[in-house]
mmCIF file of C-alpha atoms and ligand atoms in Angstrom:
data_model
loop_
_atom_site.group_PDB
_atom_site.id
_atom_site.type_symbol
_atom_site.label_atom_id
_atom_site.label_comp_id
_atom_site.label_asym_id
_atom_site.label_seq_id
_atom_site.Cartn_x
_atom_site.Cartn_y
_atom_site.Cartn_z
ATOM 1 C CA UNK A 24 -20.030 -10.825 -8.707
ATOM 2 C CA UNK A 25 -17.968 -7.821 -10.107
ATOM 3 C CA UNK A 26 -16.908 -5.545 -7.792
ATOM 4 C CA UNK A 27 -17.943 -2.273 -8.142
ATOM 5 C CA UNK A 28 -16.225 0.205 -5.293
ATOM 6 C CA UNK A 29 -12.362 -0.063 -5.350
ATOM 7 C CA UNK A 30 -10.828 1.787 -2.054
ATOM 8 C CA UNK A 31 -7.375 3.927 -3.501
ATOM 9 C CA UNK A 32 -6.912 5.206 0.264
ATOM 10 C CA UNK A 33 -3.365 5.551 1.045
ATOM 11 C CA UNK A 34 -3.959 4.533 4.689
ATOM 12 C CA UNK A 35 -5.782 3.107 6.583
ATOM 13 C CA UNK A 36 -6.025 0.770 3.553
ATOM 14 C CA UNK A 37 -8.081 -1.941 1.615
ATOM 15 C CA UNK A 38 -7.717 -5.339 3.340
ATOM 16 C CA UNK A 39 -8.051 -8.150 1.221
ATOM 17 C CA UNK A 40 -11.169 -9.526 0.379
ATOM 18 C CA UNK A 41 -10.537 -12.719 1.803
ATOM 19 C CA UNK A 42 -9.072 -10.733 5.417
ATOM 20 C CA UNK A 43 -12.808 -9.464 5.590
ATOM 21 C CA UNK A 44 -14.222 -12.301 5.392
ATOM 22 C CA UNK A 45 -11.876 -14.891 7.863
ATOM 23 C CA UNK A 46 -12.408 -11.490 10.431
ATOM 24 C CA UNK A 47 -16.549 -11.466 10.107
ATOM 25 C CA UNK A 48 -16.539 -15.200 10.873
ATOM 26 C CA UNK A 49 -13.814 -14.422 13.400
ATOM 27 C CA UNK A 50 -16.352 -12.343 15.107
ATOM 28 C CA UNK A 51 -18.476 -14.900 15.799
ATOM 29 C CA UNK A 52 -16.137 -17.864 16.030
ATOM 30 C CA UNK A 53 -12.319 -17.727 16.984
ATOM 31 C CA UNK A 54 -11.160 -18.352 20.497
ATOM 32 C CA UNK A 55 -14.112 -20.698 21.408
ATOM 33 C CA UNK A 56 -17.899 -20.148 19.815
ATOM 34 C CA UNK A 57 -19.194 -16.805 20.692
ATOM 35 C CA UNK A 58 -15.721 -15.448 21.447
ATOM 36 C CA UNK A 59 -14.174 -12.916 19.256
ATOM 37 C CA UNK A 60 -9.997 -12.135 19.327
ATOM 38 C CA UNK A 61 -11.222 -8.948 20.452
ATOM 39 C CA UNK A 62 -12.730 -10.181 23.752
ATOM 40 C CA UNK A 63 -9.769 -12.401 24.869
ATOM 41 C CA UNK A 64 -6.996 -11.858 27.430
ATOM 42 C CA UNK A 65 -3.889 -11.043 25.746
ATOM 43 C CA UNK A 66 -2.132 -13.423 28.203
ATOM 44 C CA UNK A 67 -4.614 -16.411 26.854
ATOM 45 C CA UNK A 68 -2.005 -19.296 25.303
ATOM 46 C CA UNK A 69 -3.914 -18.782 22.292
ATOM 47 C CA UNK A 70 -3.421 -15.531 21.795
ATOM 48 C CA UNK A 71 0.324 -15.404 22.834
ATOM 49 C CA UNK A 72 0.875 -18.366 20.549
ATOM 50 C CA UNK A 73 -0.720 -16.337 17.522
ATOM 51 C CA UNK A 74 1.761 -13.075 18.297
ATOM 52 C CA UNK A 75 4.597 -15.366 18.519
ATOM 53 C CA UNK A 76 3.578 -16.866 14.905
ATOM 54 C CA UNK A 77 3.440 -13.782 13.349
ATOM 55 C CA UNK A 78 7.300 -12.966 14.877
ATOM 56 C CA UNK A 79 8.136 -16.309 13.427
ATOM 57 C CA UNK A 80 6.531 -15.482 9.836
ATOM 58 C CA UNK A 81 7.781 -12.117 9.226
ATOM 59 C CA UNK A 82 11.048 -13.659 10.454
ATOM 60 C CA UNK A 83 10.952 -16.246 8.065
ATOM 61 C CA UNK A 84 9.251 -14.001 4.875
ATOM 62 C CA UNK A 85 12.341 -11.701 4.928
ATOM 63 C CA UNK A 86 15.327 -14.258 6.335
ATOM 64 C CA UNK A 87 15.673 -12.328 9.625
ATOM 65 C CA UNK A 88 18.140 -14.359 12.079
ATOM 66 C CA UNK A 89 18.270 -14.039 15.942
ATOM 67 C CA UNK A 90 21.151 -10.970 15.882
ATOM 68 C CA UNK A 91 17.837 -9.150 15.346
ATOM 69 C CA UNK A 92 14.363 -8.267 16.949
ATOM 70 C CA UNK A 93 10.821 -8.602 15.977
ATOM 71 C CA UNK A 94 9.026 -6.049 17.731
ATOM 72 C CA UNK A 95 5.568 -5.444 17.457
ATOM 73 C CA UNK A 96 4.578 -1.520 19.026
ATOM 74 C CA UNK A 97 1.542 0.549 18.983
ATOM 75 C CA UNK A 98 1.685 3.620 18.430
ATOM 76 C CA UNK A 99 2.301 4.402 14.754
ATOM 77 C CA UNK A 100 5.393 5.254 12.890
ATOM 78 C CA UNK A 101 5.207 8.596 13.919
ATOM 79 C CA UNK A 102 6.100 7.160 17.465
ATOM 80 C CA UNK A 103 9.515 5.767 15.825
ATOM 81 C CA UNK A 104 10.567 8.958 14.877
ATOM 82 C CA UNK A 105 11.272 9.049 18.706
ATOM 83 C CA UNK A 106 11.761 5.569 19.237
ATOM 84 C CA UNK A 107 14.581 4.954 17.287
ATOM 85 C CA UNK A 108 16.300 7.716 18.246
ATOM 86 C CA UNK A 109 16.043 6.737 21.977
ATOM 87 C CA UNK A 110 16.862 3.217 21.533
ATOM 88 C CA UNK A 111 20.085 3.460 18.641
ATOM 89 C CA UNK A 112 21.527 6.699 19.716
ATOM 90 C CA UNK A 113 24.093 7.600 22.275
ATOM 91 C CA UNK A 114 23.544 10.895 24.488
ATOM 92 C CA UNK A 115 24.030 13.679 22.350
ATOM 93 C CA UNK A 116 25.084 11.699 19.292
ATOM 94 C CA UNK A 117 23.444 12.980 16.271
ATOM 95 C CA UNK A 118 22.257 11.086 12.841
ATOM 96 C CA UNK A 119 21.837 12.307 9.068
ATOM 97 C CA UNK A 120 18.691 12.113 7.068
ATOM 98 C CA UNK A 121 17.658 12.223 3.658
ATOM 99 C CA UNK A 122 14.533 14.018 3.175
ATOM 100 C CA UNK A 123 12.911 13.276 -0.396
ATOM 101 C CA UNK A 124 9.114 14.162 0.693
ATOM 102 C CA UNK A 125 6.218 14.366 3.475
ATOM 103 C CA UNK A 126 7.219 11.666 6.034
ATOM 104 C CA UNK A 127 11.350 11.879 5.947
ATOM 105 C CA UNK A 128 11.034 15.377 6.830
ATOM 106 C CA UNK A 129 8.374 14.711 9.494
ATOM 107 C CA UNK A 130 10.877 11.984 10.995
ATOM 108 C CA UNK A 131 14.087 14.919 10.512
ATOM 109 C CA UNK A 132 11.623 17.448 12.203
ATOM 110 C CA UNK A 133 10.728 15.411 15.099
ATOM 111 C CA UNK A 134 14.629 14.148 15.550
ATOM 112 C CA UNK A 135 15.465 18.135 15.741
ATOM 113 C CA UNK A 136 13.201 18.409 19.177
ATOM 114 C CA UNK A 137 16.048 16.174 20.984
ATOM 115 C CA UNK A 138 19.018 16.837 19.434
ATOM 116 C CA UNK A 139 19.466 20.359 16.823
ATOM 117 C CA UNK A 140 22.484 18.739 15.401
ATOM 118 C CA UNK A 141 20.982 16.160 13.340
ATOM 119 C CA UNK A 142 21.780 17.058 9.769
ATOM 120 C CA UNK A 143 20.057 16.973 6.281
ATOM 121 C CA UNK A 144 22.258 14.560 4.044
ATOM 122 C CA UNK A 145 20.230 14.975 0.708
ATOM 123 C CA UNK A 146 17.288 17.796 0.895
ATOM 124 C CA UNK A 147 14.954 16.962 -1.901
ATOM 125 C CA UNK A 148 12.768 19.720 -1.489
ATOM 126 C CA UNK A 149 14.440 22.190 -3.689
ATOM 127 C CA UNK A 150 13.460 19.929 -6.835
ATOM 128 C CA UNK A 151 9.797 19.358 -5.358
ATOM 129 C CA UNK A 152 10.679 16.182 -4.284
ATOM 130 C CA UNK A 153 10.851 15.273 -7.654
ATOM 131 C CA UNK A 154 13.954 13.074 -7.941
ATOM 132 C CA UNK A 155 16.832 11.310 -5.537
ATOM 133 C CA UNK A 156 20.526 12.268 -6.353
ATOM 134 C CA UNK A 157 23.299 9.353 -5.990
ATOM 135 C CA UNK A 158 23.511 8.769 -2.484
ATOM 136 C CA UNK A 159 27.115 8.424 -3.205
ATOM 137 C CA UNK A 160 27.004 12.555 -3.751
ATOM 138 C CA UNK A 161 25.143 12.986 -0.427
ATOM 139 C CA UNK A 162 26.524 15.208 2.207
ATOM 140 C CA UNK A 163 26.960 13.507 5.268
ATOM 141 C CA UNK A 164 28.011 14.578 8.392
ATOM 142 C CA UNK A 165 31.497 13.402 9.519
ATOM 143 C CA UNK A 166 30.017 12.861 13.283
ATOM 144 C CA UNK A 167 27.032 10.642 12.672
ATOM 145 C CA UNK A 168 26.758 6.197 12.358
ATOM 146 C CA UNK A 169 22.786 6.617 10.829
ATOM 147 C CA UNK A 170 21.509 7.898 8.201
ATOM 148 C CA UNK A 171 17.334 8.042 8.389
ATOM 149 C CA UNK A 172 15.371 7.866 5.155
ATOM 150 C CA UNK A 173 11.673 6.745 3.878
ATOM 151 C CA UNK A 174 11.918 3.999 1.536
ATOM 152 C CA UNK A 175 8.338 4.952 -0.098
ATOM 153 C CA UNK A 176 7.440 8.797 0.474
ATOM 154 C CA UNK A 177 3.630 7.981 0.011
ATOM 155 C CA UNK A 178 2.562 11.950 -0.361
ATOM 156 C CA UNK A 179 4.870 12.298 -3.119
ATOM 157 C CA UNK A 180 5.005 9.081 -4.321
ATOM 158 C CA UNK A 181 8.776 8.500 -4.524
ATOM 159 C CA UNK A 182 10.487 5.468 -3.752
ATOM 160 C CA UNK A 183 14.060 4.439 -3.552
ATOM 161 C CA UNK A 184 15.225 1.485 -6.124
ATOM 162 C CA UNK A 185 17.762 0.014 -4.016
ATOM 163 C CA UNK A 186 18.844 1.651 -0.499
ATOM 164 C CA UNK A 187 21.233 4.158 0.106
ATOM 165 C CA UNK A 188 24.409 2.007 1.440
ATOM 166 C CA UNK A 189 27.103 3.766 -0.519
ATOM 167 C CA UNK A 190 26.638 6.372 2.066
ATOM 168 C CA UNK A 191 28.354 3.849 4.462
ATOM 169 C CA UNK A 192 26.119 4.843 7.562
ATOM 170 C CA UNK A 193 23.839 2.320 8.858
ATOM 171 C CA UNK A 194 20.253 2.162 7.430
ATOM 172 C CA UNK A 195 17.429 3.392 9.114
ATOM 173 C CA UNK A 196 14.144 3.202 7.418
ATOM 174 C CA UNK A 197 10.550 3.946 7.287
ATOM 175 C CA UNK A 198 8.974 1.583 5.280
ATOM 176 C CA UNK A 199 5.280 2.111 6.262
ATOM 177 C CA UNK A 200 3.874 2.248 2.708
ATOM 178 C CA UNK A 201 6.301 -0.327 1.049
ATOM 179 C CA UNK A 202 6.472 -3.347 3.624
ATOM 180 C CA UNK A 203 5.437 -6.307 2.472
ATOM 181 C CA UNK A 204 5.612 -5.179 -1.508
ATOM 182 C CA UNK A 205 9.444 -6.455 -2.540
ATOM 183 C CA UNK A 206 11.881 -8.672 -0.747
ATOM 184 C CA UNK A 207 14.942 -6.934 0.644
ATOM 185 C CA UNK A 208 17.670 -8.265 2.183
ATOM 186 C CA UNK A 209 17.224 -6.430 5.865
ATOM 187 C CA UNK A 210 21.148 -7.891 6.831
ATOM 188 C CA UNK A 211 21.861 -4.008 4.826
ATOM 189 C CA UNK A 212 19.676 -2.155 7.632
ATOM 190 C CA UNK A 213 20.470 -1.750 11.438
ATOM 191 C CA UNK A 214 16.698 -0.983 11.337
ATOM 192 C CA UNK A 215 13.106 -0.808 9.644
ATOM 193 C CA UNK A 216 9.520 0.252 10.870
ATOM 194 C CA UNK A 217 6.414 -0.052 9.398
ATOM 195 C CA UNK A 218 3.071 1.388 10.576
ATOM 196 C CA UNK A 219 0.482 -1.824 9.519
ATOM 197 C CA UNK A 220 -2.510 0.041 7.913
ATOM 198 C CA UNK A 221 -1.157 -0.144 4.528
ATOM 199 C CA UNK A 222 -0.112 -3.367 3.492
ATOM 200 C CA UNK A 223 0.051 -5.421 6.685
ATOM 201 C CA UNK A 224 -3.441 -4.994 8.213
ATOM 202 C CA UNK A 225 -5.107 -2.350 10.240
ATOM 203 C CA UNK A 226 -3.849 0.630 12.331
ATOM 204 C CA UNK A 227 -2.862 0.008 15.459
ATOM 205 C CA UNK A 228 0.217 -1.916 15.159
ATOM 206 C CA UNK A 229 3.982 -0.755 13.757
ATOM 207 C CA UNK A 230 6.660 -3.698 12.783
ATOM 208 C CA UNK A 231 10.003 -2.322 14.215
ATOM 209 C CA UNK A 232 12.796 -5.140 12.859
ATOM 210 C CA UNK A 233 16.042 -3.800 14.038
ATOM 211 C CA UNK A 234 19.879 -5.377 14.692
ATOM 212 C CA UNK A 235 20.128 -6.150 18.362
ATOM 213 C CA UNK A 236 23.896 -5.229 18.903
ATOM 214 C CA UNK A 237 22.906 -1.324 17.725
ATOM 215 C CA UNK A 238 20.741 -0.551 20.846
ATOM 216 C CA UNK A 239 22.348 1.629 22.997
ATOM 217 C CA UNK A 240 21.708 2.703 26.751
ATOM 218 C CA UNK A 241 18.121 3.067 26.581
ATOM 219 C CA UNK A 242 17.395 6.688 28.379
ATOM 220 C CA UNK A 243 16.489 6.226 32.155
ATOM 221 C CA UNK A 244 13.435 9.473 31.335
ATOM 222 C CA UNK A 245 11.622 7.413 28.183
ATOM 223 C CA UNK A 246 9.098 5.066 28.527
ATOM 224 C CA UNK A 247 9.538 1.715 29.268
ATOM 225 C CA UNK A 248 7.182 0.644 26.073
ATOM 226 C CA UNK A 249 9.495 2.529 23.463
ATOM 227 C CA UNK A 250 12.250 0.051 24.672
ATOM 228 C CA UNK A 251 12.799 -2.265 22.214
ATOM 229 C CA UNK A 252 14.757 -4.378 24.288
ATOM 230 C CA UNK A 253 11.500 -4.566 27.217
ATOM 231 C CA UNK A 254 8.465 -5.225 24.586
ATOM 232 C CA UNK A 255 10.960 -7.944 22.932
ATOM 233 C CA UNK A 256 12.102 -9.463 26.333
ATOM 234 C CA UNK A 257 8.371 -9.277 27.462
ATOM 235 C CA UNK A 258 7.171 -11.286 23.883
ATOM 236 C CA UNK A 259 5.953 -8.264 22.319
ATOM 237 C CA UNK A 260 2.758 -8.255 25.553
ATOM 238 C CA UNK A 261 4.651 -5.722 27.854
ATOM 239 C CA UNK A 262 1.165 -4.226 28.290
ATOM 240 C CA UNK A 263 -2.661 -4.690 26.359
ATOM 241 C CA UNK A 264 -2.514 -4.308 22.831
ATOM 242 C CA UNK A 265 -4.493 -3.301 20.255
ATOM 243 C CA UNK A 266 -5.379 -7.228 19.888
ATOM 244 C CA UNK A 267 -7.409 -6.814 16.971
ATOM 245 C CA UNK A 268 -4.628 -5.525 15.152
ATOM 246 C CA UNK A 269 -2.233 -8.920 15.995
ATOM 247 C CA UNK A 270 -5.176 -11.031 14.690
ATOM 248 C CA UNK A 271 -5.626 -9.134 11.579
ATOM 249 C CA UNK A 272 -1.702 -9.171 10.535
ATOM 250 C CA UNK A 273 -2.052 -12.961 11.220
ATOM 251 C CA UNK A 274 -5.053 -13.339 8.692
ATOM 252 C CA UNK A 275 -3.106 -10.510 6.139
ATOM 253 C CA UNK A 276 0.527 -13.312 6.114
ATOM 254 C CA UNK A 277 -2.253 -16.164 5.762
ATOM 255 C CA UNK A 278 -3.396 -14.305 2.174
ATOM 256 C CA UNK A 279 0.052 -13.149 1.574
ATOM 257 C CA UNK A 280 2.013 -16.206 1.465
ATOM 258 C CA UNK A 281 -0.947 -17.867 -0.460
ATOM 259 C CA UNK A 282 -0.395 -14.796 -2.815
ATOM 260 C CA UNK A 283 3.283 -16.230 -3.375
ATOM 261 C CA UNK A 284 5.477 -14.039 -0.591
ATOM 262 C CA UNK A 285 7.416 -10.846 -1.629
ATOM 263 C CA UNK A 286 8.490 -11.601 -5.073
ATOM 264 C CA UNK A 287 5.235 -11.993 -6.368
ATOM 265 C CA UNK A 288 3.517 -8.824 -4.738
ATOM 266 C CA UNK A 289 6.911 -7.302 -6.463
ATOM 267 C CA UNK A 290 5.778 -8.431 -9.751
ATOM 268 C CA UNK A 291 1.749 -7.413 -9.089
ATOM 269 C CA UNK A 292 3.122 -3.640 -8.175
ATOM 270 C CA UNK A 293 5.127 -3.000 -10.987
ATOM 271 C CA UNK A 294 2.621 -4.664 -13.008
ATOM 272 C CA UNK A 295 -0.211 -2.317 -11.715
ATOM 273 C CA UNK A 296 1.736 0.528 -11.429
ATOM 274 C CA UNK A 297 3.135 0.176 -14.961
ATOM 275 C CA UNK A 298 -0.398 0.332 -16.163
ATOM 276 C CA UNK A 299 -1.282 3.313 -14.392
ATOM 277 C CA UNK A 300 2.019 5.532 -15.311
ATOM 278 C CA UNK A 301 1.007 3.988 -18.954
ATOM 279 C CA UNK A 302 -2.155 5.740 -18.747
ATOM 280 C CA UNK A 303 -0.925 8.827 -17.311
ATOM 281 C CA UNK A 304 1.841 8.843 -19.960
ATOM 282 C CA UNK A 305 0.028 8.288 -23.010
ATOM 283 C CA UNK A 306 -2.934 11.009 -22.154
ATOM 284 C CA UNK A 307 -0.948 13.906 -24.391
ATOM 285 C CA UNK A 308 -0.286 15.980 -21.475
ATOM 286 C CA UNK A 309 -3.716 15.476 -19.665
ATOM 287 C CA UNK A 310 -2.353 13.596 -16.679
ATOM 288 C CA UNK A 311 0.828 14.460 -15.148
ATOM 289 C CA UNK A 312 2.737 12.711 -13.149
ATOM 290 C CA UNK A 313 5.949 14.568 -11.661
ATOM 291 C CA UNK A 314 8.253 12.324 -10.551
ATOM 292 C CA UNK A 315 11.497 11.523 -12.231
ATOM 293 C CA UNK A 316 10.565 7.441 -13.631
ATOM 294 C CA UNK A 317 13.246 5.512 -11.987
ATOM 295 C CA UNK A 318 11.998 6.717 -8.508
ATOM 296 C CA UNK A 319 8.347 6.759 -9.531
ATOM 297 C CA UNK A 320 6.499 4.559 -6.583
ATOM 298 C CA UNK A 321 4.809 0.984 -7.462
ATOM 299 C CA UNK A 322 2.514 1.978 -4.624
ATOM 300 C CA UNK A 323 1.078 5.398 -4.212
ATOM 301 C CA UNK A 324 0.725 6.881 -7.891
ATOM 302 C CA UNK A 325 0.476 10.296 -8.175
ATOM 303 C CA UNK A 326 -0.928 12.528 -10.757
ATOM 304 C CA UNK A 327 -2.905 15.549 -11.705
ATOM 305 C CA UNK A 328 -4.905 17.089 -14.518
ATOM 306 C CA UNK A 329 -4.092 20.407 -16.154
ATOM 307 C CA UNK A 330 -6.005 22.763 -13.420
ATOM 308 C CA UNK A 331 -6.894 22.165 -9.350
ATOM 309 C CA UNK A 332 -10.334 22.575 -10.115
ATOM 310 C CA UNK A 333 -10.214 19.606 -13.026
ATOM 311 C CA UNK A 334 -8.299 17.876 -9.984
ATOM 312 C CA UNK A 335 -11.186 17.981 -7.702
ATOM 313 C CA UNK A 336 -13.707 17.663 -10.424
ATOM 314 C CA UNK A 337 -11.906 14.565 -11.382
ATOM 315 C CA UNK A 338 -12.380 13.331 -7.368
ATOM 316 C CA UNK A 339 -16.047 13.952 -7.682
ATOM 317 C CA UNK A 340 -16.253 11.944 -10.830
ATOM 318 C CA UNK A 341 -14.147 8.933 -9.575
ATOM 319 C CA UNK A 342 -16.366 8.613 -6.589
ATOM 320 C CA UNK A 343 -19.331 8.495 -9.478
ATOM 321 C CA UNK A 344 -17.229 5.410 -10.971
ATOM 322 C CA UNK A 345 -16.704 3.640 -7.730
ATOM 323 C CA UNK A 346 -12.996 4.693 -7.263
ATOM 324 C CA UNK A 347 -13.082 6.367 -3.825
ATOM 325 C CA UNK A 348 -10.218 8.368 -2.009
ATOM 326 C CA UNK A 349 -8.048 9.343 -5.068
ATOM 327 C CA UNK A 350 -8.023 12.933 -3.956
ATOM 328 C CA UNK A 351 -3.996 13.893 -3.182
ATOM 329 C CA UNK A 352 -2.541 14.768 0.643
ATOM 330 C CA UNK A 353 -3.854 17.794 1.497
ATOM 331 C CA UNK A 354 0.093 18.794 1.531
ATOM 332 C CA UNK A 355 0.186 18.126 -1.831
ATOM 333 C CA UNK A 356 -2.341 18.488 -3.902
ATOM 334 C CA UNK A 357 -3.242 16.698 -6.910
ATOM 335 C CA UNK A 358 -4.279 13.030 -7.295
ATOM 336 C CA UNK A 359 -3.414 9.746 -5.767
ATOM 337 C CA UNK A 360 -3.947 6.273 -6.369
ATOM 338 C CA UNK A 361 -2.491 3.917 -3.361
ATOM 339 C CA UNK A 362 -2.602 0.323 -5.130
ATOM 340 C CA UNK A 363 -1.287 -1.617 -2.175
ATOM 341 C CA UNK A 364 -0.675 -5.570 -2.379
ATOM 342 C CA UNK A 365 -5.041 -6.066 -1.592
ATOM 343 C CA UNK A 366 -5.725 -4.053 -4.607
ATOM 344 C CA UNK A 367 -6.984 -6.543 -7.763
ATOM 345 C CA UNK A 368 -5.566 -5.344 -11.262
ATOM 346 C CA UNK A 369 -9.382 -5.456 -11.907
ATOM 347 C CA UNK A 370 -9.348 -1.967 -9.550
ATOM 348 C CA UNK A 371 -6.386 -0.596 -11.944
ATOM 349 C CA UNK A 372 -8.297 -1.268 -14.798
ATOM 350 C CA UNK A 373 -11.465 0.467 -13.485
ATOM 351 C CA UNK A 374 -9.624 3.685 -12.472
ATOM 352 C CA UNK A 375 -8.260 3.568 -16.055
ATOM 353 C CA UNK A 376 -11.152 3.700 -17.213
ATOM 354 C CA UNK A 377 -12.618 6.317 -15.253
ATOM 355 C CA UNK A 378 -9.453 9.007 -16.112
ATOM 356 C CA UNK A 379 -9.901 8.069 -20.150
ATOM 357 C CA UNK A 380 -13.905 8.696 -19.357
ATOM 358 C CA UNK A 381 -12.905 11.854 -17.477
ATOM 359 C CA UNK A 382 -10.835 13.158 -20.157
ATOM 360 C CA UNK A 383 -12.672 12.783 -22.918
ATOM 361 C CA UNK A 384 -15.802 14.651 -21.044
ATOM 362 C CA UNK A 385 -13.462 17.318 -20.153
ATOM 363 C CA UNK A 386 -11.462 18.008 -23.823
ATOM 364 C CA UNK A 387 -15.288 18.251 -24.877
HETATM 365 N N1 LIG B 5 5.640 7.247 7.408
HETATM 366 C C1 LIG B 5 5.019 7.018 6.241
HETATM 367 C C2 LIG B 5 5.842 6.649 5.037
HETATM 368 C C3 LIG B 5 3.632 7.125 6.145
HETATM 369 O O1 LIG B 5 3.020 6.915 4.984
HETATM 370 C C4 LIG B 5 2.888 7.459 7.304
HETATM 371 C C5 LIG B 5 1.384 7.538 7.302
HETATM 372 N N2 LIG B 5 0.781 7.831 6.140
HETATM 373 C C6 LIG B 5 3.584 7.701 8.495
HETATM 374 C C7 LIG B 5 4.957 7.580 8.515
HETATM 375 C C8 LIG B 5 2.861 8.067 9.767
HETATM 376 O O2 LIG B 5 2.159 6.962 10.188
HETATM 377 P P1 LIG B 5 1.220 6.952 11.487
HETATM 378 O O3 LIG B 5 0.060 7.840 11.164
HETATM 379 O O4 LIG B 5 0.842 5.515 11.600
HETATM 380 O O5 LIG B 5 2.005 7.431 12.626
#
């Protein structure tokens, strides 16, 4: 059967067909018959052995050795913005970030409400967001060992081509909308975090992979489940997760690694990406897309027609088509088209289809 709906969202996220499908059964049929992973004790051997798998396949996906820790936390990345900062930095100490859209300067924003001093080492907003200078140009601050950044800005649709080391801090990044879509050699990063509802699974659930000899005196005042040291030392169960969540990242590596690992869903983003900026770029002006192309995301495409309303009418006609959720951040504006790893080239090809259709209506 040909599918006819194709789900752009840029999170929570279209899980791969074959996700949906292990979960249903699942339902019905995991821990015994009748018994769902939903309805089982986290402390069950079953489901401990299945969290510790997933540590063990992420840990073997990107190469990560035992100088650093897996940790699984609820919470979203939002809650890293505080986490990180708890757990890496010394009283007072501050840290430089490099805003170049939405989420960086969410993550700089929420830094500022512990510590004012944290400092702006590239601000992109001044070009829209548009573009990221050399990071070897980048004003750091003489008094800080981190610099923060978002590897994939997925409002803007920006993304970095290789990280920011010539800066010479140590890497911090958000990599919420970009996990799981290149390999990347995390031995350059004192830490990552990824929310999961993009292109690891469902919400519920954010991958914190960070280098154990950075953590610092955890705070005596925070909360014992933003230590990453306690949720590690307690195998990622210091209290009830969101246990759905652990059993759909274990079903999402299953597909992945039968998709071919990180190289290949490397390969299918540029592919599908190509052959949306393609589209954009050969419609004489019709479709814009802003973004400077070496920093142009593989994953959340963003364009807009000549006028707002054309924007929203073009929404409205998508959803016509069976391409749902293309409408932009409400930030932001415009359009957006989130083609994580789960998305076929067959849903490319359809939302192709629909902007030519679109056009052609509208130059009528
Ligand atoms: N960082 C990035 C890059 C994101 O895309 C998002 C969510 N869209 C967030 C952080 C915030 O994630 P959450 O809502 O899971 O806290």
């Amino acid at each position: 059967m040909t599918q006819s709906n194709f789900n752009f969202s840029p999170g929570p996220s279209l899980l791969p067909e074959a996700v949906k499908k292990k979960a249903k059964q699942a339902m019905w049929d995991w821990y015994v018959s009748g018994i769902s992973p939903m309805e089982v004790s986290h402390r069950s051997p079953k489901f401990v052995a299945l969290v510790s798998e997933n540590e063990q396949r992420i840990r073997s996906l990107y190469g990560i050795d035992e100088s650093y820790l897996v940790v699984f936390m609820p919470g979203g990345a939002t809650m890293q913005t505080y986490a990180w900062c708890a757990n890496l930095l010394r009283t007072d100490e501050c840290a430089d970030f490099a805003i170049t859209g939405h989420w960086s300067k969410i993550a700089y924003q929420e830094a500022l409400r512990n510590n004012a001093k944290h400092h702006q080492a590239f601000a992109g907003e001044a070009n829209g967001y548009t573009s990221i200078s050399d990071c070897s140009t980048w004003k750091c601050s003489s008094m800080s060992r981190f610099l923060h950044f978002v590897d994939n800005e997925t409002v803007h649709g920006i993304e970095f081509t290789t990280p920011p080391t010539a800066t010479g801090k140590i890497l911090i990044s958000d990599m919420s909308s970009n996990i799981l879509s290149r390999p990347c050699n995390i031995s350059s990063y004192g830490l990552i975090y990824a929310g999961m509802q993009k292109n690891m699974g469902i919400a519920g659930l954010t991958l914190v992979v960070v280098k154990k000899e950075l953590l610092s005196q955890y705070p005596s005042y925070a909360p014992s489940l933003l230590s990453y040291q306690y949720c590690y030392d307690k195998n990622n169960l210091p209290n009830t997760p969101p246990t759905i969540s652990h059993y759909i990242l274990s079903l999402y590596l299953d597909w992945f690694l039968e998709l071919g690992g990180l190289s290949a869903a490397d390969e299918q983003c540029k592919k599908k990406s190509a052959m949306l900026y393609q589209a954009i770029d050969n419609s004489n002006g019709f479709y814009k897309n802003s973004i400077e192309k070496p920093f142009r995301s593989r994953i959340n495409v963003t364009f807009s027609t000549p006028t707002p309303e054309l924007d929203a009418q073009f929404a409205s006609f998508a959803k016509d088509c069976g391409i749902h959720f293309i409408k932009g951040h409400a930030s932001h504006g415009g359009l957006r088209a989130s083609i994580y790893n789960a998305m076929p080239e067959e849903g490319v090809e359809a939302l192709i289809e629909c902007m030519n259709k679109f056009k052609q209506r509208a130059s009528l």
